[in-house]
Amino acid sequence: MAIVLAGHQYGKAENRVVRFQRDTPRHEIVDLNVTSTLRGDFADAYLTGDQTKVLPTDTQKNTIYAYAKEKGIVSVETYALDLARHFVDDTEPVTGARIDLDQYLWTRATVNGVEHDHTWTRSGSEVRTAAITVSGKGSEQEAHVVAGLKEFTVLKSTGSAFKDFLVDDYTTLEPTEDRVMATSLVATWRYDQTCLADGFDFDAAYDAVKSAFVAQFATVHSLALQQTLWHMGKAAIEAVPAVAEVRLAAPNKHHFLYDIGRFGIENAGEVFHADDRPYGLIQAIVARDDTPAVPLAWER
Amino acid sequence: MAIVLAGHQYGKAENRVVRFQRDTPRHEIVDLNVTSTLRGDFADAYLTGDQTKVLPTDTQKNTIYAYAKEKGIVSVETYALDLARHFVDDTEPVTGARIDLDQYLWTRATVNGVEHDHTWTRSGSEVRTAAITVSGKGSEQEAHVVAGLKEFTVLKSTGSAFKDFLVDDYTTLEPTEDRVMATSLVATWRYDQTCLADGFDFDAAYDAVKSAFVAQFATVHSLALQQTLWHMGKAAIEAVPAVAEVRLAAPNKHHFLYDIGRFGIENAGEVFHADDRPYGLIQAIVARDDTPAVPLAWER
Amino acid sequence: MAIVLAGHQYGKAENRVVRFQRDTPRHEIVDLNVTSTLRGDFADAYLTGDQTKVLPTDTQKNTIYAYAKEKGIVSVETYALDLARHFVDDTEPVTGARIDLDQYLWTRATVNGVEHDHTWTRSGSEVRTAAITVSGKGSEQEAHVVAGLKEFTVLKSTGSAFKDFLVDDYTTLEPTEDRVMATSLVATWRYDQTCLADGFDFDAAYDAVKSAFVAQFATVHSLALQQTLWHMGKAAIEAVPAVAEVRLAAPNKHHFLYDIGRFGIENAGEVFHADDRPYGLIQAIVARDDTPAVPLAWER
Amino acid sequence: MAIVLAGHQYGKAENRVVRFQRDTPRHEIVDLNVTSTLRGDFADAYLTGDQTKVLPTDTQKNTIYAYAKEKGIVSVETYALDLARHFVDDTEPVTGARIDLDQYLWTRATVNGVEHDHTWTRSGSEVRTAAITVSGKGSEQEAHVVAGLKEFTVLKSTGSAFKDFLVDDYTTLEPTEDRVMATSLVATWRYDQTCLADGFDFDAAYDAVKSAFVAQFATVHSLALQQTLWHMGKAAIEAVPAVAEVRLAAPNKHHFLYDIGRFGIENAGEVFHADDRPYGLIQAIVARDDTPAVPLAWER
């Protein structure tokens, strides 16, 4: 029996890059948290401490900031693709790179009814995410783009039930015809290779997927959060042809009807306690059946 | 020398009340985190363990939820006033009560361009706060209302300088004519007694103060965050006559120009690192000079 | 009516200073989060943007790091006193300074049963705090030292009751003779002026106060968290003569007996749900009656 | 092209179970955060909203609390194995179950030098984790145990270098012979099937792995965090024969030497700034070459 190095990767996590466009008086802001991960021929760094093939994480940081200007940020996906390709193409020992990023969104401030040129307030409605994987050198190279959002908290005050479920000796839950349904959605979706063509509009695709999510969450009369997730995933694929696969993880943020009947006060679905923990956690993968799965695209 | 109980208070913290209006198909949501604090004749609970005069924190919780329906929530301030007065008026040993609350804001979801009746997304732009103090029984009773906001993150990409400051042996900072200015504002403002009149519109006052803050932050050419705070406080008082005093605490969320000149790339105020810690912390109290200070209103 | 600047202060928050002693092979670590706050003649910075009297927060940062070596850290309190006195004594417009700090504690790593010279693991048992206030110039100067701890989580599985409390229309709580009591204690205590004498041992005082807290929490058969706090405060003063006043804030971290009787399983105080929110919050001030109150020492 | 449900699972996350042993006056505490995940025949819940085969997450919660007494907690791993097997064996549509848990550690309080029978303080040195996967019915069933720890923060003030690394156009880092190395380790290790035998001592194995980690971190003169991780993983396997594979993720918590030379003060590795972000993130998998990989054991 021998002990072996069975896997490894390394990078620089959470680079807080803020990029402004100041070419005109009306500035633009892109606010990012970028993480790089490199894969390749680094075993010696582990086994013998030899750093000859290790590009320092400090260098990765410098590159992440430099590329915000050198390549620019047409969309967060193209910026991350540029970074990932650079690390693989221009660094001999690197055979694969992954760029994960969070984008914090800002809303232009309004002063006397007019949008201000260079002031924003942070919008907290969601964090946009992207994860780009580039693997292989030269003509062997493949690239995969996963977009996403997280901390997207949605709630409906009616239009959701949960009943007719399986019952065992430990089941005490009462079925309900009408409840509050709320979640803080984490969604990621993989684009197929058509997204790599020039001019693919990642921002429009993001908006279309998000709108599809909201519309289904709102309008599906939900028999379970599971059912809502299925419809959300399906609608996203229908809305954007380039979406090959959608992964959804949804905590069921429980709102418990508070028992104020004890005090002679009726509670017709009006007063709830928003509980912290525990919470249901529902997950689903919805995919087109005409594209192969790409495990590499999801590997962190 | 004797050891004495020099002060005490107790309550129930962080009651997560969610209240819906469902009287029409178009529902409304109020999402709160409510903390009660009672002051009064409770020394025996500390000194001898005698609980006879102690209203359990569990009872305070029940009341907080019950009042969300029983009294309703016309505004968060009136709801909190109802609660504080109840604890003082209806509980013999209680001589003072403070209600602190956070309100999490929601935006109605849009489906096919139309606002949805019963679905919302959480807005992250700020948390609205209120702190109500009621003190004394019967005709001696006084009530004070402090409104506020927190986690209100604003940023401007130009229109801010910092120069001509005091220099000592430990000073290495370079003056700057043009920098990024960003803060996550915590503001609280005390209304004078006119706010206790029937029909005072707390929501309109809140909106007017917030608009004043944004307008000043955006339009004042800032020579220091201090100066911006002064103008924000002043504008809030000018915008809402009932505001007697504004307290502002603003972390200076530093954005450092990233040195990409080392790589031959010009950085004309375009690429920044958003740093976490340390940060400047600037505080100011701006007040009308025609109203007495009310320390009690701020005592936590 | 005029609008006036009624108060102001500013400083540099959360400087993460780590200081090692490396004079011998057995190194020592002090790991701090330091915040400075300056008070004085800074109104012009607010009113007109004039920074002539403003010592930059960046300079305060430099000083905080420099003093970790220049003055050293005999105890966190003496280090903070040195800093506060420097800002007041050596900066003309500064008339008062406050230094707040958190100290993260580390435990020397053990390798083969022997303590290691230069490796530690972070101890999570509590965060030690200190808050030093220096006010006034020259012979008018006064200094106050408040020590403390926070995130000190203690729990007892028996020896705590809650019963015979006040009951009103909203009371549904059942009295209990035996419950779990747990809290994440925030305690601060003010030393009297004897602590300013050379050779006062702040570390020994800290250890004695903490031991007193633990002993009382463990051994007092508690009729309420209030009673436990009183005994903790009293014991701290008895243990350390220099302690003039103790302030305690204790969230009652509720542990609810889980109802497994529904499944035919007895629960004799054995299985609990540790709830997050809401929680009771109990506060007390315990003081010697032979020393005047010092509001300035507590002003943040 | 059709849109299909390509994957799904669901469960109850973050059940905060606290279990006491009270059979003797000297009580014991086990403090857990337990998450269940069920896999199986649940597609109808997604596709049509049919809940007939869905065991409510509320039932899973009840079971998690009930088993803390019904089965007891000999070790966290055996408790989780009992739970996972129950869900698979006793619920017809369930074909696989995963139990993830965090254990918060407590230290017995010391009063007058003696350990107290029923009072503890929370130890913050690390969080112990376990992840149990049970898959398949009857004789086809397999079970896998992954143990771990997280939030385990270790630091060494010397004995670490970083030099001779790859240099490209964006490299500005200076090599160093002596630096501070610190990490907040996340480690997980998979036991082989011998751990399923009666009497396997999971607690002893945990302690041995943790000791091996600490010893290597302290004593390896590190040429890179990569090298330290390799030695930590290798030592864990050598220390506990049942360990088949170790996975390590280590943020390089950067401590930057603070430039106080500008003020004429020497800094011989004594004063550092502990930075928050960005940070290097180094990962490694170390394994025995005589056991097959088990991807299922790691699938979340």
PDB file of N, CA, C and O in Angstrom, chain C residues 16 18-20 22 27 61-62 65 69-70 118-122 124 153 155-157 178 258 265-266 269-270 272-274, chain D residues 16 18-20 22 27 61-62 65 69-70 118 120-122 124 153 155-157 178 258 265-266 269-270 272-274:
ATOM      1  N   ARG C  16      -6.802  44.993  12.245  1.00  0.00           N
ATOM      2  CA  ARG C  16      -6.503  43.599  12.646  1.00  0.00           C
ATOM      3  C   ARG C  16      -5.003  43.400  12.883  1.00  0.00           C
ATOM      4  O   ARG C  16      -4.301  42.853  12.038  1.00  0.00           O
ATOM      5  N   VAL C  18      -1.794  41.792  14.483  1.00  0.00           N
ATOM      6  CA  VAL C  18      -1.269  40.589  15.115  1.00  0.00           C
ATOM      7  C   VAL C  18       0.183  40.856  15.484  1.00  0.00           C
ATOM      8  O   VAL C  18       0.996  41.224  14.639  1.00  0.00           O
ATOM      9  N   ARG C  19       0.501  40.670  16.761  1.00  0.00           N
ATOM     10  CA  ARG C  19       1.823  40.991  17.288  1.00  0.00           C
ATOM     11  C   ARG C  19       2.454  39.736  17.863  1.00  0.00           C
ATOM     12  O   ARG C  19       1.833  39.042  18.681  1.00  0.00           O
ATOM     13  N   PHE C  20       3.662  39.431  17.398  1.00  0.00           N
ATOM     14  CA  PHE C  20       4.400  38.299  17.940  1.00  0.00           C
ATOM     15  C   PHE C  20       5.566  38.786  18.784  1.00  0.00           C
ATOM     16  O   PHE C  20       6.194  39.803  18.469  1.00  0.00           O
ATOM     17  N   ARG C  22       9.183  37.437  19.534  1.00  0.00           N
ATOM     18  CA  ARG C  22      10.084  36.431  18.967  1.00  0.00           C
ATOM     19  C   ARG C  22      11.459  36.523  19.585  1.00  0.00           C
ATOM     20  O   ARG C  22      12.442  36.093  18.984  1.00  0.00           O
ATOM     21  N   HIS C  27       7.835  31.646  20.968  1.00  0.00           N
ATOM     22  CA  HIS C  27       7.146  32.872  20.564  1.00  0.00           C
ATOM     23  C   HIS C  27       5.849  33.074  21.354  1.00  0.00           C
ATOM     24  O   HIS C  27       5.312  32.142  21.935  1.00  0.00           O
ATOM     25  N   LYS C  61      -4.535  54.390  11.863  1.00  0.00           N
ATOM     26  CA  LYS C  61      -4.176  52.993  11.571  1.00  0.00           C
ATOM     27  C   LYS C  61      -2.673  52.785  11.698  1.00  0.00           C
ATOM     28  O   LYS C  61      -2.213  51.855  12.381  1.00  0.00           O
ATOM     29  N   ASN C  62      -1.899  53.620  11.049  1.00  0.00           N
ATOM     30  CA  ASN C  62      -0.440  53.490  11.122  1.00  0.00           C
ATOM     31  C   ASN C  62       0.045  53.487  12.567  1.00  0.00           C
ATOM     32  O   ASN C  62       0.921  52.697  12.956  1.00  0.00           O
ATOM     33  N   TYR C  65      -0.669  50.177  14.468  1.00  0.00           N
ATOM     34  CA  TYR C  65       0.294  49.121  14.155  1.00  0.00           C
ATOM     35  C   TYR C  65       1.676  49.450  14.718  1.00  0.00           C
ATOM     36  O   TYR C  65       2.350  48.585  15.271  1.00  0.00           O
ATOM     37  N   LYS C  69       4.645  47.682  18.306  1.00  0.00           N
ATOM     38  CA  LYS C  69       6.070  47.432  18.489  1.00  0.00           C
ATOM     39  C   LYS C  69       6.710  48.521  19.353  1.00  0.00           C
ATOM     40  O   LYS C  69       7.457  48.233  20.288  1.00  0.00           O
ATOM     41  N   GLU C  70       6.392  49.767  19.035  1.00  0.00           N
ATOM     42  CA  GLU C  70       7.075  50.898  19.674  1.00  0.00           C
ATOM     43  C   GLU C  70       6.830  50.905  21.190  1.00  0.00           C
ATOM     44  O   GLU C  70       7.748  51.111  21.974  1.00  0.00           O
ATOM     45  N   HIS C 118       6.015  27.669  18.435  1.00  0.00           N
ATOM     46  CA  HIS C 118       5.547  28.747  17.554  1.00  0.00           C
ATOM     47  C   HIS C 118       4.296  28.379  16.767  1.00  0.00           C
ATOM     48  O   HIS C 118       4.047  28.923  15.695  1.00  0.00           O
ATOM     49  N   THR C 119       3.498  27.451  17.317  1.00  0.00           N
ATOM     50  CA  THR C 119       2.240  27.081  16.657  1.00  0.00           C
ATOM     51  C   THR C 119       1.093  27.136  17.661  1.00  0.00           C
ATOM     52  O   THR C 119       1.243  26.688  18.795  1.00  0.00           O
ATOM     53  N   TRP C 120      -0.042  27.685  17.207  1.00  0.00           N
ATOM     54  CA  TRP C 120      -1.204  27.813  18.063  1.00  0.00           C
ATOM     55  C   TRP C 120      -2.462  27.405  17.312  1.00  0.00           C
ATOM     56  O   TRP C 120      -2.513  27.462  16.083  1.00  0.00           O
ATOM     57  N   THR C 121      -3.486  27.012  18.077  1.00  0.00           N
ATOM     58  CA  THR C 121      -4.821  26.881  17.509  1.00  0.00           C
ATOM     59  C   THR C 121      -5.690  27.958  18.142  1.00  0.00           C
ATOM     60  O   THR C 121      -5.527  28.300  19.310  1.00  0.00           O
ATOM     61  N   ARG C 122      -6.593  28.490  17.359  1.00  0.00           N
ATOM     62  CA  ARG C 122      -7.461  29.538  17.866  1.00  0.00           C
ATOM     63  C   ARG C 122      -8.422  28.950  18.887  1.00  0.00           C
ATOM     64  O   ARG C 122      -9.083  27.951  18.617  1.00  0.00           O
ATOM     65  N   GLY C 124     -11.832  29.220  20.839  1.00  0.00           N
ATOM     66  CA  GLY C 124     -13.085  29.906  20.545  1.00  0.00           C
ATOM     67  C   GLY C 124     -13.913  30.163  21.773  1.00  0.00           C
ATOM     68  O   GLY C 124     -15.074  30.536  21.681  1.00  0.00           O
ATOM     69  N   THR C 153     -20.023  31.511  25.730  1.00  0.00           N
ATOM     70  CA  THR C 153     -21.232  30.704  25.760  1.00  0.00           C
ATOM     71  C   THR C 153     -21.133  29.648  26.845  1.00  0.00           C
ATOM     72  O   THR C 153     -20.215  28.827  26.838  1.00  0.00           O
ATOM     73  N   LEU C 155     -23.514  26.904  29.457  1.00  0.00           N
ATOM     74  CA  LEU C 155     -24.779  26.149  29.495  1.00  0.00           C
ATOM     75  C   LEU C 155     -24.780  25.243  30.708  1.00  0.00           C
ATOM     76  O   LEU C 155     -23.750  24.663  31.067  1.00  0.00           O
ATOM     77  N   LYS C 156     -25.932  25.134  31.355  1.00  0.00           N
ATOM     78  CA  LYS C 156     -26.068  24.132  32.409  1.00  0.00           C
ATOM     79  C   LYS C 156     -27.297  23.280  32.115  1.00  0.00           C
ATOM     80  O   LYS C 156     -28.332  23.786  31.674  1.00  0.00           O
ATOM     81  N   SER C 157     -27.180  21.989  32.340  1.00  0.00           N
ATOM     82  CA  SER C 157     -28.244  21.071  31.953  1.00  0.00           C
ATOM     83  C   SER C 157     -29.274  20.881  33.055  1.00  0.00           C
ATOM     84  O   SER C 157     -30.310  20.271  32.832  1.00  0.00           O
ATOM     85  N   ASP C 178     -37.166  22.642  36.324  1.00  0.00           N
ATOM     86  CA  ASP C 178     -35.856  22.146  35.865  1.00  0.00           C
ATOM     87  C   ASP C 178     -35.749  22.376  34.372  1.00  0.00           C
ATOM     88  O   ASP C 178     -36.477  21.771  33.595  1.00  0.00           O
ATOM     89  N   TYR C 258     -37.973  18.645  23.284  1.00  0.00           N
ATOM     90  CA  TYR C 258     -38.642  18.189  22.070  1.00  0.00           C
ATOM     91  C   TYR C 258     -39.689  17.144  22.440  1.00  0.00           C
ATOM     92  O   TYR C 258     -39.411  16.208  23.200  1.00  0.00           O
ATOM     93  N   ILE C 265     -41.802   7.769  23.352  1.00  0.00           N
ATOM     94  CA  ILE C 265     -40.438   7.812  23.877  1.00  0.00           C
ATOM     95  C   ILE C 265     -40.385   8.847  25.001  1.00  0.00           C
ATOM     96  O   ILE C 265     -40.769   9.998  24.808  1.00  0.00           O
ATOM     97  N   GLU C 266     -39.919   8.447  26.164  1.00  0.00           N
ATOM     98  CA  GLU C 266     -39.862   9.373  27.287  1.00  0.00           C
ATOM     99  C   GLU C 266     -38.730  10.382  27.075  1.00  0.00           C
ATOM    100  O   GLU C 266     -37.658  10.015  26.598  1.00  0.00           O
ATOM    101  N   GLY C 269     -35.810  15.303  30.176  1.00  0.00           N
ATOM    102  CA  GLY C 269     -34.817  16.379  30.127  1.00  0.00           C
ATOM    103  C   GLY C 269     -33.590  15.995  29.327  1.00  0.00           C
ATOM    104  O   GLY C 269     -32.472  16.434  29.625  1.00  0.00           O
ATOM    105  N   GLU C 270     -33.781  15.191  28.288  1.00  0.00           N
ATOM    106  CA  GLU C 270     -32.629  14.633  27.558  1.00  0.00           C
ATOM    107  C   GLU C 270     -32.482  15.153  26.125  1.00  0.00           C
ATOM    108  O   GLU C 270     -31.372  15.244  25.623  1.00  0.00           O
ATOM    109  N   PHE C 272     -33.397  18.171  23.397  1.00  0.00           N
ATOM    110  CA  PHE C 272     -33.861  19.541  23.264  1.00  0.00           C
ATOM    111  C   PHE C 272     -33.644  20.053  21.838  1.00  0.00           C
ATOM    112  O   PHE C 272     -32.735  19.593  21.136  1.00  0.00           O
ATOM    113  N   HIS C 273     -34.459  21.023  21.468  1.00  0.00           N
ATOM    114  CA  HIS C 273     -34.206  21.818  20.269  1.00  0.00           C
ATOM    115  C   HIS C 273     -33.592  23.144  20.718  1.00  0.00           C
ATOM    116  O   HIS C 273     -34.177  23.868  21.526  1.00  0.00           O
ATOM    117  N   ALA C 274     -32.417  23.457  20.205  1.00  0.00           N
ATOM    118  CA  ALA C 274     -31.773  24.744  20.505  1.00  0.00           C
ATOM    119  C   ALA C 274     -32.317  25.761  19.520  1.00  0.00           C
ATOM    120  O   ALA C 274     -32.001  25.700  18.333  1.00  0.00           O
TER     121      ALA C 274
ATOM    122  N   ARG D  16     -31.268  21.497  15.084  1.00  0.00           N
ATOM    123  CA  ARG D  16     -30.354  21.803  16.200  1.00  0.00           C
ATOM    124  C   ARG D  16     -30.671  20.949  17.423  1.00  0.00           C
ATOM    125  O   ARG D  16     -31.281  21.425  18.379  1.00  0.00           O
ATOM    126  N   VAL D  18     -29.904  18.997  20.756  1.00  0.00           N
ATOM    127  CA  VAL D  18     -28.998  18.930  21.901  1.00  0.00           C
ATOM    128  C   VAL D  18     -29.435  17.753  22.781  1.00  0.00           C
ATOM    129  O   VAL D  18     -30.583  17.674  23.200  1.00  0.00           O
ATOM    130  N   ARG D  19     -28.500  16.836  23.031  1.00  0.00           N
ATOM    131  CA  ARG D  19     -28.818  15.607  23.762  1.00  0.00           C
ATOM    132  C   ARG D  19     -27.979  15.544  25.032  1.00  0.00           C
ATOM    133  O   ARG D  19     -26.753  15.688  24.971  1.00  0.00           O
ATOM    134  N   PHE D  20     -28.641  15.362  26.165  1.00  0.00           N
ATOM    135  CA  PHE D  20     -27.928  15.198  27.430  1.00  0.00           C
ATOM    136  C   PHE D  20     -28.026  13.756  27.919  1.00  0.00           C
ATOM    137  O   PHE D  20     -29.045  13.098  27.732  1.00  0.00           O
ATOM    138  N   ARG D  22     -28.180  12.043  31.423  1.00  0.00           N
ATOM    139  CA  ARG D  22     -28.416  12.464  32.799  1.00  0.00           C
ATOM    140  C   ARG D  22     -28.569  11.267  33.723  1.00  0.00           C
ATOM    141  O   ARG D  22     -29.220  11.369  34.769  1.00  0.00           O
ATOM    142  N   HIS D  27     -23.479  14.844  34.168  1.00  0.00           N
ATOM    143  CA  HIS D  27     -24.155  14.838  32.866  1.00  0.00           C
ATOM    144  C   HIS D  27     -23.153  14.899  31.725  1.00  0.00           C
ATOM    145  O   HIS D  27     -22.002  15.299  31.902  1.00  0.00           O
ATOM    146  N   LYS D  61     -37.479  15.610  10.561  1.00  0.00           N
ATOM    147  CA  LYS D  61     -37.094  16.342  11.768  1.00  0.00           C
ATOM    148  C   LYS D  61     -37.494  15.567  13.023  1.00  0.00           C
ATOM    149  O   LYS D  61     -36.660  15.367  13.935  1.00  0.00           O
ATOM    150  N   ASN D  62     -38.727  15.147  13.081  1.00  0.00           N
ATOM    151  CA  ASN D  62     -39.192  14.387  14.244  1.00  0.00           C
ATOM    152  C   ASN D  62     -38.304  13.167  14.490  1.00  0.00           C
ATOM    153  O   ASN D  62     -37.954  12.850  15.639  1.00  0.00           O
ATOM    154  N   TYR D  65     -34.841  14.003  16.015  1.00  0.00           N
ATOM    155  CA  TYR D  65     -34.900  14.262  17.459  1.00  0.00           C
ATOM    156  C   TYR D  65     -35.211  12.974  18.231  1.00  0.00           C
ATOM    157  O   TYR D  65     -34.607  12.696  19.273  1.00  0.00           O
ATOM    158  N   LYS D  69     -32.771   9.939  21.313  1.00  0.00           N
ATOM    159  CA  LYS D  69     -33.068   9.171  22.534  1.00  0.00           C
ATOM    160  C   LYS D  69     -33.268   7.690  22.229  1.00  0.00           C
ATOM    161  O   LYS D  69     -32.705   6.828  22.898  1.00  0.00           O
ATOM    162  N   GLU D  70     -34.043   7.410  21.193  1.00  0.00           N
ATOM    163  CA  GLU D  70     -34.447   6.033  20.899  1.00  0.00           C
ATOM    164  C   GLU D  70     -33.216   5.167  20.591  1.00  0.00           C
ATOM    165  O   GLU D  70     -33.116   4.040  21.080  1.00  0.00           O
ATOM    166  N   HIS D 118     -22.505  19.570  35.643  1.00  0.00           N
ATOM    167  CA  HIS D 118     -23.550  19.850  34.647  1.00  0.00           C
ATOM    168  C   HIS D 118     -23.435  21.242  34.037  1.00  0.00           C
ATOM    169  O   HIS D 118     -24.443  21.804  33.584  1.00  0.00           O
ATOM    170  N   TRP D 120     -21.022  23.629  31.240  1.00  0.00           N
ATOM    171  CA  TRP D 120     -19.978  23.613  30.206  1.00  0.00           C
ATOM    172  C   TRP D 120     -19.821  25.007  29.613  1.00  0.00           C
ATOM    173  O   TRP D 120     -20.749  25.821  29.646  1.00  0.00           O
ATOM    174  N   THR D 121     -18.630  25.251  29.046  1.00  0.00           N
ATOM    175  CA  THR D 121     -18.440  26.413  28.178  1.00  0.00           C
ATOM    176  C   THR D 121     -18.204  25.889  26.767  1.00  0.00           C
ATOM    177  O   THR D 121     -17.596  24.829  26.577  1.00  0.00           O
ATOM    178  N   ARG D 122     -18.685  26.628  25.798  1.00  0.00           N
ATOM    179  CA  ARG D 122     -18.519  26.208  24.414  1.00  0.00           C
ATOM    180  C   ARG D 122     -17.058  26.349  24.003  1.00  0.00           C
ATOM    181  O   ARG D 122     -16.450  27.404  24.195  1.00  0.00           O
ATOM    182  N   GLY D 124     -14.408  26.719  21.125  1.00  0.00           N
ATOM    183  CA  GLY D 124     -14.501  27.219  19.763  1.00  0.00           C
ATOM    184  C   GLY D 124     -13.391  26.720  18.882  1.00  0.00           C
ATOM    185  O   GLY D 124     -13.189  27.206  17.789  1.00  0.00           O
ATOM    186  N   THR D 153      -8.738  26.686  13.134  1.00  0.00           N
ATOM    187  CA  THR D 153      -7.803  27.740  12.773  1.00  0.00           C
ATOM    188  C   THR D 153      -6.475  27.509  13.472  1.00  0.00           C
ATOM    189  O   THR D 153      -6.413  27.449  14.700  1.00  0.00           O
ATOM    190  N   LEU D 155      -2.124  28.493  13.305  1.00  0.00           N
ATOM    191  CA  LEU D 155      -1.183  29.533  12.866  1.00  0.00           C
ATOM    192  C   LEU D 155       0.211  29.197  13.370  1.00  0.00           C
ATOM    193  O   LEU D 155       0.371  28.711  14.487  1.00  0.00           O
ATOM    194  N   LYS D 156       1.224  29.447  12.533  1.00  0.00           N
ATOM    195  CA  LYS D 156       2.602  29.354  13.013  1.00  0.00           C
ATOM    196  C   LYS D 156       3.324  30.647  12.679  1.00  0.00           C
ATOM    197  O   LYS D 156       3.138  31.224  11.596  1.00  0.00           O
ATOM    198  N   SER D 157       4.141  31.100  13.609  1.00  0.00           N
ATOM    199  CA  SER D 157       4.771  32.417  13.459  1.00  0.00           C
ATOM    200  C   SER D 157       6.104  32.331  12.735  1.00  0.00           C
ATOM    201  O   SER D 157       6.681  33.361  12.394  1.00  0.00           O
ATOM    202  N   ASP D 178      10.731  33.461   5.451  1.00  0.00           N
ATOM    203  CA  ASP D 178      10.145  33.317   6.788  1.00  0.00           C
ATOM    204  C   ASP D 178       8.859  34.125   6.838  1.00  0.00           C
ATOM    205  O   ASP D 178       8.886  35.358   6.771  1.00  0.00           O
ATOM    206  N   TYR D 258       3.517  44.613   8.497  1.00  0.00           N
ATOM    207  CA  TYR D 258       3.124  46.014   8.394  1.00  0.00           C
ATOM    208  C   TYR D 258       4.370  46.887   8.281  1.00  0.00           C
ATOM    209  O   TYR D 258       5.322  46.721   9.060  1.00  0.00           O
ATOM    210  N   ILE D 265      10.913  52.282  12.859  1.00  0.00           N
ATOM    211  CA  ILE D 265      10.738  51.189  13.815  1.00  0.00           C
ATOM    212  C   ILE D 265      11.002  49.882  13.083  1.00  0.00           C
ATOM    213  O   ILE D 265      10.386  49.611  12.046  1.00  0.00           O
ATOM    214  N   GLU D 266      11.879  49.075  13.611  1.00  0.00           N
ATOM    215  CA  GLU D 266      12.196  47.811  12.949  1.00  0.00           C
ATOM    216  C   GLU D 266      11.037  46.826  13.130  1.00  0.00           C
ATOM    217  O   GLU D 266      10.423  46.755  14.195  1.00  0.00           O
ATOM    218  N   GLY D 269       9.534  40.619  11.791  1.00  0.00           N
ATOM    219  CA  GLY D 269       8.523  39.561  11.831  1.00  0.00           C
ATOM    220  C   GLY D 269       7.661  39.643  13.061  1.00  0.00           C
ATOM    221  O   GLY D 269       7.192  38.627  13.572  1.00  0.00           O
ATOM    222  N   GLU D 270       7.396  40.872  13.518  1.00  0.00           N
ATOM    223  CA  GLU D 270       6.696  41.015  14.798  1.00  0.00           C
ATOM    224  C   GLU D 270       5.302  41.622  14.687  1.00  0.00           C
ATOM    225  O   GLU D 270       4.434  41.326  15.489  1.00  0.00           O
ATOM    226  N   PHE D 272       2.016  42.340  12.215  1.00  0.00           N
ATOM    227  CA  PHE D 272       1.353  41.959  10.969  1.00  0.00           C
ATOM    228  C   PHE D 272      -0.071  42.515  10.910  1.00  0.00           C
ATOM    229  O   PHE D 272      -0.710  42.752  11.936  1.00  0.00           O
ATOM    230  N   HIS D 273      -0.528  42.699   9.672  1.00  0.00           N
ATOM    231  CA  HIS D 273      -1.947  42.949   9.435  1.00  0.00           C
ATOM    232  C   HIS D 273      -2.577  41.634   8.984  1.00  0.00           C
ATOM    233  O   HIS D 273      -2.149  41.030   7.998  1.00  0.00           O
ATOM    234  N   ALA D 274      -3.599  41.179   9.685  1.00  0.00           N
ATOM    235  CA  ALA D 274      -4.323  39.968   9.283  1.00  0.00           C
ATOM    236  C   ALA D 274      -5.388  40.384   8.284  1.00  0.00           C
ATOM    237  O   ALA D 274      -6.373  41.025   8.651  1.00  0.00           O
TER     238      ALA D 274
END
